PDB file of C-alpha atoms and ligand atoms in Angstrom:
ATOM      1  CA  MET A   1       0.000   0.000   0.000  1.00  0.00           C
ATOM      2  CA  ASN A   2       2.986   2.286   0.596  1.00  0.00           C
ATOM      3  CA  ARG A   3       4.253   1.646  -2.925  1.00  0.00           C
ATOM      4  CA  ALA A   4       0.730   2.104  -4.266  1.00  0.00           C
ATOM      5  CA  PHE A   5       0.632   5.504  -2.552  1.00  0.00           C
ATOM      6  CA  LEU A   6       3.978   6.425  -4.148  1.00  0.00           C
ATOM      7  CA  ARG A   7       2.643   5.438  -7.566  1.00  0.00           C
ATOM      8  CA  ASN A   8      -0.684   7.257  -7.116  1.00  0.00           C
ATOM      9  CA  ALA A   9       0.899  10.405  -5.710  1.00  0.00           C
ATOM     10  CA  VAL A  10       3.573  10.664  -8.418  1.00  0.00           C
ATOM     11  CA  ARG A  11       0.999  10.083 -11.129  1.00  0.00           C
ATOM     12  CA  PHE A  12      -1.324  12.698  -9.577  1.00  0.00           C
ATOM     13  CA  LEU A  13       1.484  15.259  -9.295  1.00  0.00           C
ATOM     14  CA  ALA A  14       2.643  14.717 -12.871  1.00  0.00           C
ATOM     15  CA  ALA A  15      -0.789  14.436 -14.491  1.00  0.00           C
ATOM     16  CA  ASP A  16      -2.980  16.782 -12.444  1.00  0.00           C
ATOM     17  CA  CYS A  17      -0.508  19.291 -11.011  1.00  0.00           C
ATOM     18  CA  GLY A  18       1.919  19.598 -13.921  1.00  0.00           C
ATOM     19  CA  ILE A  19       4.950  18.687 -11.797  1.00  0.00           C
ATOM     20  CA  ARG A  20       7.993  17.818 -13.914  1.00  0.00           C
ATOM     21  CA  GLN A  21      10.698  17.628 -11.221  1.00  0.00           C
ATOM     22  CA  PHE A  22      10.971  15.125  -8.369  1.00  0.00           C
ATOM     23  CA  LEU A  23      13.483  14.887  -5.520  1.00  0.00           C
ATOM     24  CA  ASP A  24      13.049  11.366  -4.109  1.00  0.00           C
ATOM     25  CA  ILE A  25      14.975  10.978  -0.838  1.00  0.00           C
ATOM     26  CA  GLY A  26      15.092   7.495   0.690  1.00  0.00           C
ATOM     27  CA  THR A  27      14.706   5.863  -2.696  1.00  0.00           C
ATOM     28  CA  GLY A  28      15.249   2.261  -1.628  1.00  0.00           C
ATOM     29  CA  LEU A  29      16.155  -0.594  -3.918  1.00  0.00           C
ATOM     30  CA  PRO A  30      14.646  -0.406  -7.387  1.00  0.00           C
ATOM     31  CA  ALA A  31      11.163  -1.920  -7.422  1.00  0.00           C
ATOM     32  CA  THR A  32       8.231  -1.893  -9.788  1.00  0.00           C
ATOM     33  CA  ASP A  33       6.981   1.577 -10.629  1.00  0.00           C
ATOM     34  CA  ASN A  34       9.971   3.608  -9.528  1.00  0.00           C
ATOM     35  CA  THR A  35       9.317   7.350  -9.345  1.00  0.00           C
ATOM     36  CA  HIS A  36      10.847   8.138 -12.749  1.00  0.00           C
ATOM     37  CA  GLU A  37       8.928   5.347 -14.491  1.00  0.00           C
ATOM     38  CA  VAL A  38       5.607   6.632 -13.176  1.00  0.00           C
ATOM     39  CA  ALA A  39       6.402  10.320 -13.737  1.00  0.00           C
ATOM     40  CA  GLN A  40       7.868   9.818 -17.202  1.00  0.00           C
ATOM     41  CA  GLY A  41       4.961   7.540 -18.096  1.00  0.00           C
ATOM     42  CA  VAL A  42       2.841  10.682 -17.776  1.00  0.00           C
ATOM     43  CA  ALA A  43       5.413  13.285 -18.801  1.00  0.00           C
ATOM     44  CA  PRO A  44       8.441  11.943 -20.697  1.00  0.00           C
ATOM     45  CA  ASP A  45      10.350  15.181 -19.953  1.00  0.00           C
ATOM     46  CA  ALA A  46      10.143  14.675 -16.163  1.00  0.00           C
ATOM     47  CA  ARG A  47      13.412  14.949 -14.227  1.00  0.00           C
ATOM     48  CA  ILE A  48      14.127  12.948 -11.111  1.00  0.00           C
ATOM     49  CA  VAL A  49      16.932  13.046  -8.558  1.00  0.00           C
ATOM     50  CA  TYR A  50      17.140   9.977  -6.326  1.00  0.00           C
ATOM     51  CA  VAL A  51      18.912  10.193  -2.955  1.00  0.00           C
ATOM     52  CA  ASP A  52      19.786   7.417  -0.525  1.00  0.00           C
ATOM     53  CA  ASN A  53      22.577   6.803   1.992  1.00  0.00           C
ATOM     54  CA  ASP A  54      22.689   3.019   1.668  1.00  0.00           C
ATOM     55  CA  PRO A  55      25.666   1.814  -0.434  1.00  0.00           C
ATOM     56  CA  LEU A  56      23.564  -1.169  -1.498  1.00  0.00           C
ATOM     57  CA  VAL A  57      21.069   1.174  -3.147  1.00  0.00           C
ATOM     58  CA  LEU A  58      23.974   2.870  -4.927  1.00  0.00           C
ATOM     59  CA  THR A  59      25.093  -0.458  -6.390  1.00  0.00           C
ATOM     60  CA  HIS A  60      21.607  -0.898  -7.872  1.00  0.00           C
ATOM     61  CA  ALA A  61      21.276   2.709  -8.990  1.00  0.00           C
ATOM     62  CA  ARG A  62      21.821   1.864 -12.650  1.00  0.00           C
ATOM     63  CA  ALA A  63      18.276   0.452 -12.688  1.00  0.00           C
ATOM     64  CA  LEU A  64      17.068   3.888 -11.565  1.00  0.00           C
ATOM     65  CA  LEU A  65      18.920   5.708 -14.295  1.00  0.00           C
ATOM     66  CA  THR A  66      16.886   4.486 -17.220  1.00  0.00           C
ATOM     67  CA  SER A  67      15.464   7.849 -18.180  1.00  0.00           C
ATOM     68  CA  THR A  68      13.441   8.663 -21.256  1.00  0.00           C
ATOM     69  CA  PRO A  69      15.560  10.629 -23.750  1.00  0.00           C
ATOM     70  CA  ALA A  70      13.407  13.726 -23.110  1.00  0.00           C
ATOM     71  CA  GLY A  71      13.781  13.567 -19.322  1.00  0.00           C
ATOM     72  CA  ARG A  72      16.574  12.847 -16.925  1.00  0.00           C
ATOM     73  CA  THR A  73      17.290  10.799 -13.805  1.00  0.00           C
ATOM     74  CA  ALA A  74      20.264  11.132 -11.488  1.00  0.00           C
ATOM     75  CA  TYR A  75      21.440   9.562  -8.257  1.00  0.00           C
ATOM     76  CA  VAL A  76      23.071  11.240  -5.250  1.00  0.00           C
ATOM     77  CA  GLU A  77      24.515   9.275  -2.345  1.00  0.00           C
ATOM     78  CA  ALA A  78      23.770  11.500   0.643  1.00  0.00           C
ATOM     79  CA  ASP A  79      22.219  11.519   4.092  1.00  0.00           C
ATOM     80  CA  LEU A  80      18.865  13.122   4.799  1.00  0.00           C
ATOM     81  CA  ALA A  81      20.315  14.113   8.179  1.00  0.00           C
ATOM     82  CA  ASP A  82      22.451  16.620   6.266  1.00  0.00           C
ATOM     83  CA  PRO A  83      20.021  18.408   3.928  1.00  0.00           C
ATOM     84  CA  GLU A  84      22.694  20.935   2.919  1.00  0.00           C
ATOM     85  CA  SER A  85      24.724  18.127   1.358  1.00  0.00           C
ATOM     86  CA  ILE A  86      21.709  17.286  -0.806  1.00  0.00           C
ATOM     87  CA  LEU A  87      20.839  20.869  -1.706  1.00  0.00           C
ATOM     88  CA  SER A  88      24.420  21.757  -2.604  1.00  0.00           C
ATOM     89  CA  SER A  89      25.000  18.644  -4.719  1.00  0.00           C
ATOM     90  CA  PRO A  90      26.240  19.528  -8.224  1.00  0.00           C
ATOM     91  CA  VAL A  91      24.236  16.569  -9.553  1.00  0.00           C
ATOM     92  CA  LEU A  92      21.065  18.093  -8.156  1.00  0.00           C
ATOM     93  CA  ALA A  93      21.912  21.514  -9.617  1.00  0.00           C
ATOM     94  CA  ASP A  94      22.602  19.874 -12.951  1.00  0.00           C
ATOM     95  CA  THR A  95      19.318  17.971 -13.023  1.00  0.00           C
ATOM     96  CA  LEU A  96      16.684  20.105 -11.294  1.00  0.00           C
ATOM     97  CA  ASP A  97      15.863  23.789 -11.668  1.00  0.00           C
ATOM     98  CA  LEU A  98      15.103  24.939  -8.123  1.00  0.00           C
ATOM     99  CA  THR A  99      13.429  28.097  -9.400  1.00  0.00           C
ATOM    100  CA  ARG A 100      10.624  25.874 -10.731  1.00  0.00           C
ATOM    101  CA  PRO A 101       8.268  23.649  -8.687  1.00  0.00           C
ATOM    102  CA  VAL A 102       9.658  20.370  -7.370  1.00  0.00           C
ATOM    103  CA  ALA A 103       7.896  17.488  -5.624  1.00  0.00           C
ATOM    104  CA  LEU A 104       9.908  16.424  -2.581  1.00  0.00           C
ATOM    105  CA  SER A 105       9.257  12.728  -1.968  1.00  0.00           C
ATOM    106  CA  LEU A 106       9.941  11.348   1.521  1.00  0.00           C
ATOM    107  CA  ILE A 107       8.328   7.931   1.368  1.00  0.00           C
ATOM    108  CA  ALA A 108       8.783   5.620   4.349  1.00  0.00           C
ATOM    109  CA  ILE A 109      11.962   7.329   5.558  1.00  0.00           C
ATOM    110  CA  LEU A 110      11.085   9.815   8.305  1.00  0.00           C
ATOM    111  CA  HIS A 111      10.225   7.073  10.811  1.00  0.00           C
ATOM    112  CA  PHE A 112      13.981   6.382  10.863  1.00  0.00           C
ATOM    113  CA  PHE A 113      14.406   9.856  12.370  1.00  0.00           C
ATOM    114  CA  PRO A 114      13.558  10.112  16.077  1.00  0.00           C
ATOM    115  CA  ASP A 115      12.703  13.616  17.318  1.00  0.00           C
ATOM    116  CA  VAL A 116      16.288  14.148  18.545  1.00  0.00           C
ATOM    117  CA  ALA A 117      17.397  13.889  14.892  1.00  0.00           C
ATOM    118  CA  GLU A 118      15.206  16.945  14.185  1.00  0.00           C
ATOM    119  CA  PRO A 119      13.157  15.571  11.271  1.00  0.00           C
ATOM    120  CA  TYR A 120      10.753  18.543  11.319  1.00  0.00           C
ATOM    121  CA  ALA A 121      13.615  21.020  10.864  1.00  0.00           C
ATOM    122  CA  ILE A 122      15.083  18.876   8.066  1.00  0.00           C
ATOM    123  CA  VAL A 123      11.803  18.783   6.127  1.00  0.00           C
ATOM    124  CA  ALA A 124      11.306  22.529   6.661  1.00  0.00           C
ATOM    125  CA  ARG A 125      14.837  23.240   5.386  1.00  0.00           C
ATOM    126  CA  LEU A 126      14.243  21.216   2.217  1.00  0.00           C
ATOM    127  CA  MET A 127      10.849  22.799   1.545  1.00  0.00           C
ATOM    128  CA  ASP A 128      12.366  26.259   2.169  1.00  0.00           C
ATOM    129  CA  ALA A 129      14.747  25.625  -0.716  1.00  0.00           C
ATOM    130  CA  LEU A 130      11.859  24.937  -3.118  1.00  0.00           C
ATOM    131  CA  PRO A 131       9.676  27.597  -4.725  1.00  0.00           C
ATOM    132  CA  ALA A 132       5.963  28.208  -4.197  1.00  0.00           C
ATOM    133  CA  GLY A 133       3.911  25.632  -6.096  1.00  0.00           C
ATOM    134  CA  SER A 134       6.227  22.822  -4.977  1.00  0.00           C
ATOM    135  CA  TYR A 135       4.818  19.761  -3.231  1.00  0.00           C
ATOM    136  CA  LEU A 136       5.687  17.466  -0.350  1.00  0.00           C
ATOM    137  CA  MET A 137       4.638  13.804  -0.657  1.00  0.00           C
ATOM    138  CA  LEU A 138       5.302  11.776   2.426  1.00  0.00           C
ATOM    139  CA  SER A 139       4.445   8.486   4.090  1.00  0.00           C
ATOM    140  CA  HIS A 140       5.227   7.499   7.669  1.00  0.00           C
ATOM    141  CA  ALA A 141       4.669   4.393   9.823  1.00  0.00           C
ATOM    142  CA  THR A 142       2.327   4.744  12.779  1.00  0.00           C
ATOM    143  CA  GLY A 143       1.448   2.785  15.885  1.00  0.00           C
ATOM    144  CA  ASP A 144      -2.009   4.404  16.044  1.00  0.00           C
ATOM    145  CA  PHE A 145      -3.874   1.258  15.032  1.00  0.00           C
ATOM    146  CA  ASP A 146      -1.907  -1.873  15.923  1.00  0.00           C
ATOM    147  CA  PRO A 147       0.277  -2.593  18.998  1.00  0.00           C
ATOM    148  CA  ALA A 148       2.223  -5.127  16.911  1.00  0.00           C
ATOM    149  CA  VAL A 149       3.668  -2.230  14.899  1.00  0.00           C
ATOM    150  CA  ALA A 150       5.095  -0.721  18.090  1.00  0.00           C
ATOM    151  CA  ARG A 151       6.662  -4.104  18.893  1.00  0.00           C
ATOM    152  CA  ALA A 152       8.215  -4.186  15.419  1.00  0.00           C
ATOM    153  CA  ALA A 153       9.660  -0.704  16.002  1.00  0.00           C
ATOM    154  CA  ASP A 154      11.112  -1.910  19.332  1.00  0.00           C
ATOM    155  CA  SER A 155      12.756  -4.780  17.519  1.00  0.00           C
ATOM    156  CA  TYR A 156      14.338  -2.350  14.994  1.00  0.00           C
ATOM    157  CA  ARG A 157      15.660  -0.240  17.869  1.00  0.00           C
ATOM    158  CA  SER A 158      17.048  -3.286  19.688  1.00  0.00           C
ATOM    159  CA  GLN A 159      19.032  -4.038  16.491  1.00  0.00           C
ATOM    160  CA  GLY A 160      20.491  -0.533  16.623  1.00  0.00           C
ATOM    161  CA  ILE A 161      18.240   0.993  13.939  1.00  0.00           C
ATOM    162  CA  ALA A 162      16.958   4.317  15.217  1.00  0.00           C
ATOM    163  CA  GLY A 163      13.347   5.138  14.623  1.00  0.00           C
ATOM    164  CA  GLN A 164      10.113   6.534  15.908  1.00  0.00           C
ATOM    165  CA  LEU A 165       6.523   5.762  15.053  1.00  0.00           C
ATOM    166  CA  ARG A 166       4.336   8.871  14.963  1.00  0.00           C
ATOM    167  CA  SER A 167       0.696   9.593  15.649  1.00  0.00           C
ATOM    168  CA  ARG A 168      -1.536  11.303  13.116  1.00  0.00           C
ATOM    169  CA  ALA A 169      -1.000  14.687  14.809  1.00  0.00           C
ATOM    170  CA  GLU A 170       2.773  14.172  14.818  1.00  0.00           C
ATOM    171  CA  VAL A 171       2.810  13.268  11.128  1.00  0.00           C
ATOM    172  CA  ALA A 172       0.547  16.253  10.384  1.00  0.00           C
ATOM    173  CA  ARG A 173       3.246  18.564  11.805  1.00  0.00           C
ATOM    174  CA  PHE A 174       5.471  17.778   8.796  1.00  0.00           C
ATOM    175  CA  PHE A 175       2.908  19.624   6.678  1.00  0.00           C
ATOM    176  CA  ASP A 176       2.805  22.815   8.763  1.00  0.00           C
ATOM    177  CA  GLY A 177       2.555  25.817   6.441  1.00  0.00           C
ATOM    178  CA  LEU A 178       1.565  23.660   3.461  1.00  0.00           C
ATOM    179  CA  ASP A 179      -1.871  23.046   1.934  1.00  0.00           C
ATOM    180  CA  LEU A 180      -2.901  19.387   2.044  1.00  0.00           C
ATOM    181  CA  VAL A 181      -4.563  18.189  -1.134  1.00  0.00           C
ATOM    182  CA  ASN A 182      -7.545  15.815  -1.099  1.00  0.00           C
ATOM    183  CA  PRO A 183      -8.062  13.396   0.582  1.00  0.00           C
ATOM    184  CA  GLY A 184      -5.719  14.939   3.186  1.00  0.00           C
ATOM    185  CA  LEU A 185      -3.620  12.960   5.653  1.00  0.00           C
ATOM    186  CA  VAL A 186      -4.962   9.402   5.584  1.00  0.00           C
ATOM    187  CA  VAL A 187      -3.825   5.800   5.957  1.00  0.00           C
ATOM    188  CA  ALA A 188      -2.049   4.915   2.698  1.00  0.00           C
ATOM    189  CA  HIS A 189      -4.741   2.670   1.184  1.00  0.00           C
ATOM    190  CA  ARG A 190      -7.220   5.569   1.481  1.00  0.00           C
ATOM    191  CA  TRP A 191      -5.118   7.948  -0.644  1.00  0.00           C
ATOM    192  CA  ARG A 192      -6.946   7.332  -3.911  1.00  0.00           C
ATOM    193  CA  PRO A 193      -7.988  10.588  -5.592  1.00  0.00           C
ATOM    194  CA  GLY A 194     -10.837   9.568  -7.843  1.00  0.00           C
ATOM    195  CA  GLY A 195     -10.244   5.844  -7.384  1.00  0.00           C
ATOM    196  CA  PRO A 196     -11.740   3.066  -5.239  1.00  0.00           C
ATOM    197  CA  VAL A 197     -10.348   2.619  -1.706  1.00  0.00           C
ATOM    198  CA  GLU A 198      -8.895  -0.827  -0.956  1.00  0.00           C
ATOM    199  CA  GLU A 199     -10.919  -2.961   1.454  1.00  0.00           C
ATOM    200  CA  LEU A 200      -8.357  -3.047   4.232  1.00  0.00           C
ATOM    201  CA  ALA A 201      -8.330  -2.187   7.913  1.00  0.00           C
ATOM    202  CA  ASP A 202      -6.145   0.765   8.950  1.00  0.00           C
ATOM    203  CA  ALA A 203      -4.235  -1.600  11.269  1.00  0.00           C
ATOM    204  CA  GLN A 204      -3.221  -3.760   8.296  1.00  0.00           C
ATOM    205  CA  VAL A 205      -1.569  -0.780   6.638  1.00  0.00           C
ATOM    206  CA  SER A 206      -0.401   1.367   9.579  1.00  0.00           C
ATOM    207  CA  ILE A 207       1.256   3.976   7.431  1.00  0.00           C
ATOM    208  CA  TYR A 208       0.025   7.541   7.011  1.00  0.00           C
ATOM    209  CA  SER A 209       0.360   9.343   3.720  1.00  0.00           C
ATOM    210  CA  ALA A 210      -0.375  12.759   2.286  1.00  0.00           C
ATOM    211  CA  VAL A 211       0.490  15.219  -0.443  1.00  0.00           C
ATOM    212  CA  ALA A 212       0.615  18.962   0.203  1.00  0.00           C
ATOM    213  CA  ARG A 213       1.353  22.095  -1.834  1.00  0.00           C
ATOM    214  CA  LYS A 214       3.624  24.926  -0.812  1.00  0.00           C
ATOM    215  CA  PRO A 215       1.526  28.107  -1.182  1.00  0.00           C
TER     216      PRO A 215
HETATM  217  C1  SAM B   1      11.797   1.677   3.980  1.00  0.00           C
HETATM  218  S1  SAM B   1      12.854   2.176   2.666  1.00  0.00           S
HETATM  219  C2  SAM B   1      11.707   3.063   1.618  1.00  0.00           C
HETATM  220  C3  SAM B   1      12.063   2.963   0.167  1.00  0.00           C
HETATM  221  C4  SAM B   1      11.074   3.639  -0.786  1.00  0.00           C
HETATM  222  N1  SAM B   1      10.969   5.074  -0.536  1.00  0.00           N
HETATM  223  C5  SAM B   1       9.718   2.995  -0.657  1.00  0.00           C
HETATM  224  O1  SAM B   1       8.867   3.557   0.046  1.00  0.00           O
HETATM  225  O2  SAM B   1       9.521   1.905  -1.209  1.00  0.00           O
HETATM  226  C6  SAM B   1      13.785   3.525   3.401  1.00  0.00           C
HETATM  227  C7  SAM B   1      14.941   3.991   2.560  1.00  0.00           C
HETATM  228  O3  SAM B   1      15.463   5.175   3.181  1.00  0.00           O
HETATM  229  C8  SAM B   1      16.872   5.091   3.188  1.00  0.00           C
HETATM  230  N2  SAM B   1      17.373   5.888   4.305  1.00  0.00           N
HETATM  231  C9  SAM B   1      17.216   5.637   5.623  1.00  0.00           C
HETATM  232  N3  SAM B   1      17.820   6.591   6.356  1.00  0.00           N
HETATM  233  C10 SAM B   1      18.350   7.465   5.462  1.00  0.00           C
HETATM  234  C11 SAM B   1      19.099   8.661   5.597  1.00  0.00           C
HETATM  235  N4  SAM B   1      19.429   9.126   6.804  1.00  0.00           N
HETATM  236  N5  SAM B   1      19.487   9.321   4.473  1.00  0.00           N
HETATM  237  C12 SAM B   1      19.173   8.837   3.244  1.00  0.00           C
HETATM  238  N6  SAM B   1      18.468   7.701   3.062  1.00  0.00           N
HETATM  239  C13 SAM B   1      18.072   7.016   4.150  1.00  0.00           C
HETATM  240  C14 SAM B   1      17.174   3.608   3.347  1.00  0.00           C
HETATM  241  O4  SAM B   1      18.484   3.308   2.890  1.00  0.00           O
HETATM  242  C15 SAM B   1      16.079   2.993   2.490  1.00  0.00           C
HETATM  243  O5  SAM B   1      16.512   2.845   1.155  1.00  0.00           O
END
């Protein structure tokens, strides 16, 4: 459902909002319907910069760099904890025009940032660097519906992987100052502009998702 949200949100931004530039941080290993495939399926001239800090993702990055001739994809190895290193990357400057709207994609990554890692300030810094008319698309694991999710998060932490589940109100804070688009901040399977909602319980999905526009 998280990947379905990614696909639906990218398609919506490219088709309905005219977005042609995507900054996808926390890319993950190539999967079906990577951001550039969905965006360029709508708009062949779309440009995408992928960012991840996992060397394993870097070794698979070639599969992410299969751009249409009219568009462009690029890969930056960098850490979301250091947004300046992303914003000052020559690869980013070469691929995206930051005077024109960009969709910042933070899909299933911010739950690896506990509050002490200042995730709200990081998101605000990145959105500050983007012009009005840009978008934030984000998904985030939550323990709001199922205690088993909290146990899974404990098991991550006991293996030394930092993280923090967030409530709906805590996830909503990432969108402060932005205008949420319909259907707002919802559990991922419910983010279906114009389409049917999957017959699932919120506890089965346990990940919030939303898209918002910078006014
Ligand atoms: C759960 S995966 C999500 C992948 C993809 N966005 C998706 O939703 O299918 C999280 C990704 O974020 C990356 N990641 C985690 N912490 C990061 C950080 N501090 N900086 C950059 N990438 C990070 C991981 O390497 C991983 O590829």
